Amino acid sequence: MPRLSVNIDHIATIRQARRGDEPDPVAAAVLAELAGADGIIVHLREDRRHIQDRDLRLARQVVRTKLNLEMAATDEMQRIALDVKPDIVTLVPEKREELTTEGGLEVFARVEAVKKFVGPIQDAGIPASLFVDPDKQQISAAKKAGALWVEIHTGAYANAKNEQERNKEYGKIVESAQLAASLGLRVGAGHGLNYVNVKAIVRIREVEELNIGHSIISRASLVGIGRAVRDMIELIKT
Ligand code: PXP
């Protein structure tokens, strides 16, 4: 059974709609943990559109489970990660105009650059995860770059227009997870997972962790975050 990490970025999105101080994503982190989440994820974007530096620093103080800092591979973010010391760093590509993280990180064409970036982070005792498409070349490259984890991008599976396409994308995730595990990488998965499509991903034995944000926060807006997290845990763990 995979563990569940909850991405709280969209609590901050609601707050930033008014540039005020509520709702507080750090309060959401505490409530998600109390409801049984195994980890909390924040994505500190270069443009600070949702999570702010203050949120990350406070989350570092209050999160008792596992704090995953999602970030782009920039010098600024590397400095912040080394200073705040999250429990894990996930490297994602970042484009200013995108609504959310669109594709996986290009590791295959940039193995040496990624290795150089990941080195100081892992030397500081912070494991690095690379968010990659379900593509064997990218998975093998992640191993070569020295990362300890990969997070397999489930977006294409989640957004598939029909069953045939969904099955094809699912197959890629299964094969990528198997390859990653056989190389000794630890495996997470996420993006676009919801209360309907998560079940099939749970069945992939190699996937240790699911990283889910939008669907949980959407449900939380209607039923409360405790219930939304518990509902997801029930799907994952039964
Ligand atoms: N994993 C990564 C690397 C992401 O960038 C995101 C989106 O911030 C997620 C998981 C969660 O995706 P969603 O919000 O669609 O559940």
Short mmCIF file of C-alpha atoms and ligand atoms in Angstrom, two decimals:
data_model
loop_
_atom_site.label_atom_id
_atom_site.label_comp_id
_atom_site.label_asym_id
_atom_site.label_seq_id
_atom_site.Cartn_x
_atom_site.Cartn_y
_atom_site.Cartn_z
CA MET A 1 0.00 0.00 0.00
CA PRO A 2 1.46 3.36 -0.97
CA ARG A 3 1.71 6.25 1.43
CA LEU A 4 -0.20 9.48 0.78
CA SER A 5 1.46 12.88 0.65
CA VAL A 6 -0.87 15.84 0.33
CA ASN A 7 0.06 18.89 -1.73
CA ILE A 8 -1.35 22.01 -0.04
CA ASP A 9 -0.45 24.56 -2.75
CA HIS A 10 -4.07 25.27 -3.61
CA ILE A 11 -4.94 26.35 -0.09
CA ALA A 12 -2.35 29.05 -0.74
CA THR A 13 -3.92 29.71 -4.17
CA ILE A 14 -7.18 30.67 -2.44
CA ARG A 15 -5.33 32.90 0.00
CA GLN A 16 -3.36 34.61 -2.77
CA ALA A 17 -6.61 35.40 -4.62
CA ARG A 18 -6.97 38.19 -2.03
CA ARG A 19 -3.31 38.52 -1.06
CA GLY A 20 -4.49 38.13 2.54
CA ASP A 21 -3.72 35.72 5.33
CA GLU A 22 -6.46 33.12 5.02
CA PRO A 23 -6.82 30.25 4.51
CA ASP A 24 -3.42 29.36 5.91
CA PRO A 25 -1.77 26.42 4.08
CA VAL A 26 0.20 25.60 7.22
CA ALA A 27 -3.05 25.06 9.13
CA ALA A 28 -4.12 22.78 6.28
CA ALA A 29 -0.87 20.84 6.64
CA VAL A 30 -1.56 20.24 10.33
CA LEU A 31 -5.14 19.12 9.65
CA ALA A 32 -4.05 16.83 6.79
CA GLU A 33 -1.51 15.18 9.09
CA LEU A 34 -4.09 14.78 11.84
CA ALA A 35 -6.36 13.06 9.29
CA GLY A 36 -3.60 10.56 8.53
CA ALA A 37 -1.53 11.99 5.66
CA ASP A 38 1.95 10.50 5.55
CA GLY A 39 3.54 13.64 4.13
CA ILE A 40 3.01 17.24 3.08
CA ILE A 41 4.15 18.76 -0.22
CA VAL A 42 4.68 22.41 -1.06
CA HIS A 43 5.81 23.78 -4.41
CA LEU A 44 7.70 27.03 -3.96
CA ARG A 45 7.48 28.50 -7.43
CA GLU A 46 9.85 31.09 -8.74
CA ASP A 47 6.94 33.52 -9.17
CA ARG A 48 5.55 32.74 -5.67
CA ARG A 49 2.06 32.44 -7.12
CA HIS A 50 0.79 30.29 -4.26
CA ILE A 51 3.21 29.02 -1.60
CA GLN A 52 5.31 31.82 -0.04
CA ASP A 53 8.70 31.54 1.64
CA ARG A 54 6.99 32.02 5.00
CA ASP A 55 4.76 29.00 4.35
CA LEU A 56 7.74 26.78 3.63
CA ARG A 57 9.61 27.89 6.75
CA LEU A 58 6.59 27.48 9.01
CA ALA A 59 5.74 24.13 7.42
CA ARG A 60 9.29 22.99 8.19
CA GLN A 61 8.62 23.76 11.84
CA VAL A 62 5.19 22.13 12.14
CA VAL A 63 5.20 19.17 9.75
CA ARG A 64 5.79 16.01 11.75
CA THR A 65 5.62 13.49 8.93
CA LYS A 66 7.64 14.22 5.79
CA LEU A 67 8.00 17.61 4.14
CA ASN A 68 8.54 17.41 0.39
CA LEU A 69 9.75 20.63 -1.25
CA GLU A 70 8.90 20.74 -4.93
CA MET A 71 11.04 23.20 -6.82
CA ALA A 72 12.76 24.08 -10.07
CA ALA A 73 16.48 23.42 -10.45
CA THR A 74 17.62 27.01 -9.93
CA ASP A 75 20.39 28.45 -7.77
CA GLU A 76 17.86 30.32 -5.65
CA MET A 77 15.88 27.16 -4.90
CA GLN A 78 19.00 25.17 -4.16
CA ARG A 79 20.01 27.79 -1.57
CA ILE A 80 16.56 27.71 0.00
CA ALA A 81 16.50 23.90 0.13
CA LEU A 82 19.92 23.75 1.79
CA ASP A 83 18.80 26.32 4.33
CA VAL A 84 15.31 24.99 5.15
CA LYS A 85 16.26 21.30 4.92
CA PRO A 86 13.00 19.62 3.85
CA ASP A 87 12.87 15.83 4.23
CA ILE A 88 12.99 15.42 0.45
CA VAL A 89 13.31 17.70 -2.57
CA THR A 90 11.41 17.02 -5.80
CA LEU A 91 12.78 18.66 -8.92
CA VAL A 92 10.16 19.75 -11.41
CA PRO A 93 10.31 21.76 -14.62
CA GLU A 94 8.73 25.18 -14.27
CA LYS A 95 7.36 27.51 -16.89
CA ARG A 96 5.98 30.89 -15.96
CA GLU A 97 2.87 30.69 -18.10
CA GLU A 98 1.76 27.16 -17.20
CA LEU A 99 -1.32 26.58 -15.02
CA THR A 100 0.36 23.66 -13.28
CA THR A 101 3.47 21.52 -13.83
CA GLU A 102 2.96 20.28 -17.39
CA GLY A 103 5.58 17.72 -18.34
CA GLY A 104 8.27 15.78 -16.56
CA LEU A 105 11.81 16.99 -16.04
CA GLU A 106 14.18 16.49 -18.99
CA VAL A 107 16.88 14.36 -17.39
CA PHE A 108 18.03 12.22 -20.34
CA ALA A 109 19.47 15.17 -22.28
CA ARG A 110 20.95 16.82 -19.15
CA VAL A 111 22.26 14.01 -16.96
CA GLU A 112 25.45 15.82 -15.98
CA ALA A 113 23.68 19.11 -15.18
CA VAL A 114 21.06 17.33 -13.06
CA LYS A 115 23.78 15.33 -11.30
CA LYS A 116 25.64 18.53 -10.46
CA PHE A 117 22.49 20.11 -9.09
CA VAL A 118 21.38 17.10 -7.05
CA GLY A 119 24.84 16.42 -5.58
CA PRO A 120 25.02 19.18 -2.94
CA ILE A 121 21.41 18.57 -1.91
CA GLN A 122 21.92 14.86 -1.31
CA ASP A 123 25.33 15.54 0.29
CA ALA A 124 23.41 17.64 2.82
CA GLY A 125 21.33 14.57 3.68
CA ILE A 126 18.25 15.55 1.69
CA PRO A 127 17.15 12.84 -0.78
CA ALA A 128 16.25 14.13 -4.23
CA SER A 129 13.36 12.93 -6.35
CA LEU A 130 13.09 13.69 -10.08
CA PHE A 131 9.61 14.21 -11.49
CA VAL A 132 9.79 12.41 -14.82
CA ASP A 133 7.45 11.21 -17.53
CA PRO A 134 6.82 7.44 -17.62
CA ASP A 135 9.63 6.98 -20.10
CA LYS A 136 12.37 4.39 -19.75
CA GLN A 137 15.09 6.74 -20.99
CA GLN A 138 14.19 9.33 -18.37
CA ILE A 139 14.08 6.72 -15.60
CA SER A 140 17.51 5.32 -16.51
CA ALA A 141 18.85 8.87 -16.74
CA ALA A 142 17.49 9.65 -13.26
CA LYS A 143 19.54 6.75 -11.94
CA LYS A 144 22.64 8.01 -13.77
CA ALA A 145 22.08 11.48 -12.33
CA GLY A 146 22.32 9.96 -8.85
CA ALA A 147 18.83 10.74 -7.58
CA LEU A 148 17.45 8.41 -4.92
CA TRP A 149 13.81 8.73 -5.99
CA VAL A 150 11.73 9.26 -9.10
CA GLU A 151 8.19 10.54 -9.12
CA ILE A 152 6.40 9.22 -12.18
CA HIS A 153 4.17 11.78 -13.89
CA THR A 154 0.63 10.37 -14.03
CA GLY A 155 -0.84 13.38 -15.88
CA ALA A 156 -1.20 11.73 -19.29
CA TYR A 157 -2.93 8.73 -17.67
CA ALA A 158 -5.24 11.03 -15.69
CA ASN A 159 -6.11 13.14 -18.73
CA ALA A 160 -6.57 10.25 -21.21
CA LYS A 161 -9.59 10.82 -23.44
CA ASN A 162 -10.67 7.20 -23.74
CA GLU A 163 -10.03 3.77 -22.28
CA GLN A 164 -7.57 2.72 -24.95
CA GLU A 165 -5.42 5.78 -24.35
CA ARG A 166 -5.72 5.36 -20.58
CA ASN A 167 -4.60 1.71 -20.80
CA LYS A 168 -1.63 2.71 -22.92
CA GLU A 169 -0.56 5.40 -20.47
CA TYR A 170 -1.13 3.06 -17.54
CA GLY A 171 1.14 0.48 -19.16
CA LYS A 172 3.91 3.06 -19.43
CA ILE A 173 3.58 3.89 -15.74
CA VAL A 174 3.74 0.20 -14.75
CA GLU A 175 6.83 -0.46 -16.89
CA SER A 176 8.55 2.69 -15.70
CA ALA A 177 7.87 1.88 -12.05
CA GLN A 178 9.24 -1.65 -12.55
CA LEU A 179 12.35 -0.37 -14.28
CA ALA A 180 12.95 2.27 -11.60
CA ALA A 181 12.63 -0.26 -8.79
CA SER A 182 14.93 -2.70 -10.60
CA LEU A 183 17.57 0.05 -10.77
CA GLY A 184 17.26 0.59 -7.03
CA LEU A 185 15.33 3.85 -7.30
CA ARG A 186 12.48 4.52 -4.91
CA VAL A 187 9.24 5.30 -6.69
CA GLY A 188 6.48 7.83 -6.20
CA ALA A 189 3.71 8.88 -8.57
CA GLY A 190 1.49 11.88 -8.96
CA HIS A 191 -0.27 14.57 -10.92
CA GLY A 192 -3.94 14.56 -11.82
CA LEU A 193 -4.77 11.69 -9.48
CA ASN A 194 -8.28 11.79 -8.04
CA TYR A 195 -10.82 9.67 -6.18
CA VAL A 196 -11.65 7.72 -9.35
CA ASN A 197 -8.37 7.15 -11.15
CA VAL A 198 -6.19 6.49 -8.10
CA LYS A 199 -7.30 2.87 -7.62
CA ALA A 200 -5.37 1.48 -10.59
CA ILE A 201 -2.20 3.29 -9.54
CA VAL A 202 -2.47 1.84 -6.04
CA ARG A 203 -2.17 -1.63 -7.59
CA ILE A 204 1.35 -0.95 -8.91
CA ARG A 205 3.48 -2.65 -6.30
CA GLU A 206 6.60 -0.60 -6.94
CA VAL A 207 4.87 2.72 -6.22
CA GLU A 208 5.61 3.59 -2.59
CA GLU A 209 4.07 7.00 -2.44
CA LEU A 210 1.28 9.00 -4.06
CA ASN A 211 1.50 12.77 -4.25
CA ILE A 212 -1.93 14.33 -4.59
CA GLY A 213 -3.08 17.93 -4.41
CA HIS A 214 -5.85 19.38 -6.53
CA SER A 215 -8.48 16.67 -6.10
CA ILE A 216 -8.05 16.55 -2.33
CA ILE A 217 -8.15 20.33 -1.90
CA SER A 218 -11.18 20.51 -4.25
CA ARG A 219 -13.04 17.99 -2.13
CA ALA A 220 -11.85 19.73 1.01
CA SER A 221 -13.54 22.94 -0.12
CA LEU A 222 -16.86 21.11 0.11
CA VAL A 223 -16.45 18.58 2.91
CA GLY A 224 -13.43 19.78 4.91
CA ILE A 225 -9.81 18.74 4.64
CA GLY A 226 -9.96 16.05 7.33
CA ARG A 227 -12.72 14.19 5.54
CA ALA A 228 -11.12 14.70 2.11
CA VAL A 229 -7.82 13.22 3.31
CA ARG A 230 -9.54 10.33 5.10
CA ASP A 231 -11.62 9.53 1.98
CA MET A 232 -8.45 9.31 -0.11
CA ILE A 233 -6.64 7.19 2.47
CA GLU A 234 -9.56 4.79 2.48
CA LEU A 235 -9.26 4.35 -1.31
CA ILE A 236 -5.51 3.86 -1.13
CA LYS A 237 -5.33 1.57 1.86
CA THR A 238 -8.29 -0.77 1.37
N1 PXP B 1 3.55 15.87 -8.15
C1 PXP B 1 4.14 16.94 -8.74
C2 PXP B 1 5.59 16.84 -9.06
C3 PXP B 1 3.43 18.11 -9.03
O1 PXP B 1 4.03 19.15 -9.62
C4 PXP B 1 2.08 18.18 -8.67
C5 PXP B 1 1.30 19.44 -8.90
O2 PXP B 1 1.79 20.46 -8.11
C6 PXP B 1 1.50 17.06 -8.04
C7 PXP B 1 2.25 15.91 -7.82
C8 PXP B 1 0.08 17.05 -7.61
O3 PXP B 1 -0.75 17.13 -8.72
P1 PXP B 1 -2.29 17.36 -8.52
O4 PXP B 1 -2.44 18.72 -7.88
O5 PXP B 1 -2.83 17.30 -9.91
O6 PXP B 1 -2.77 16.27 -7.61
#
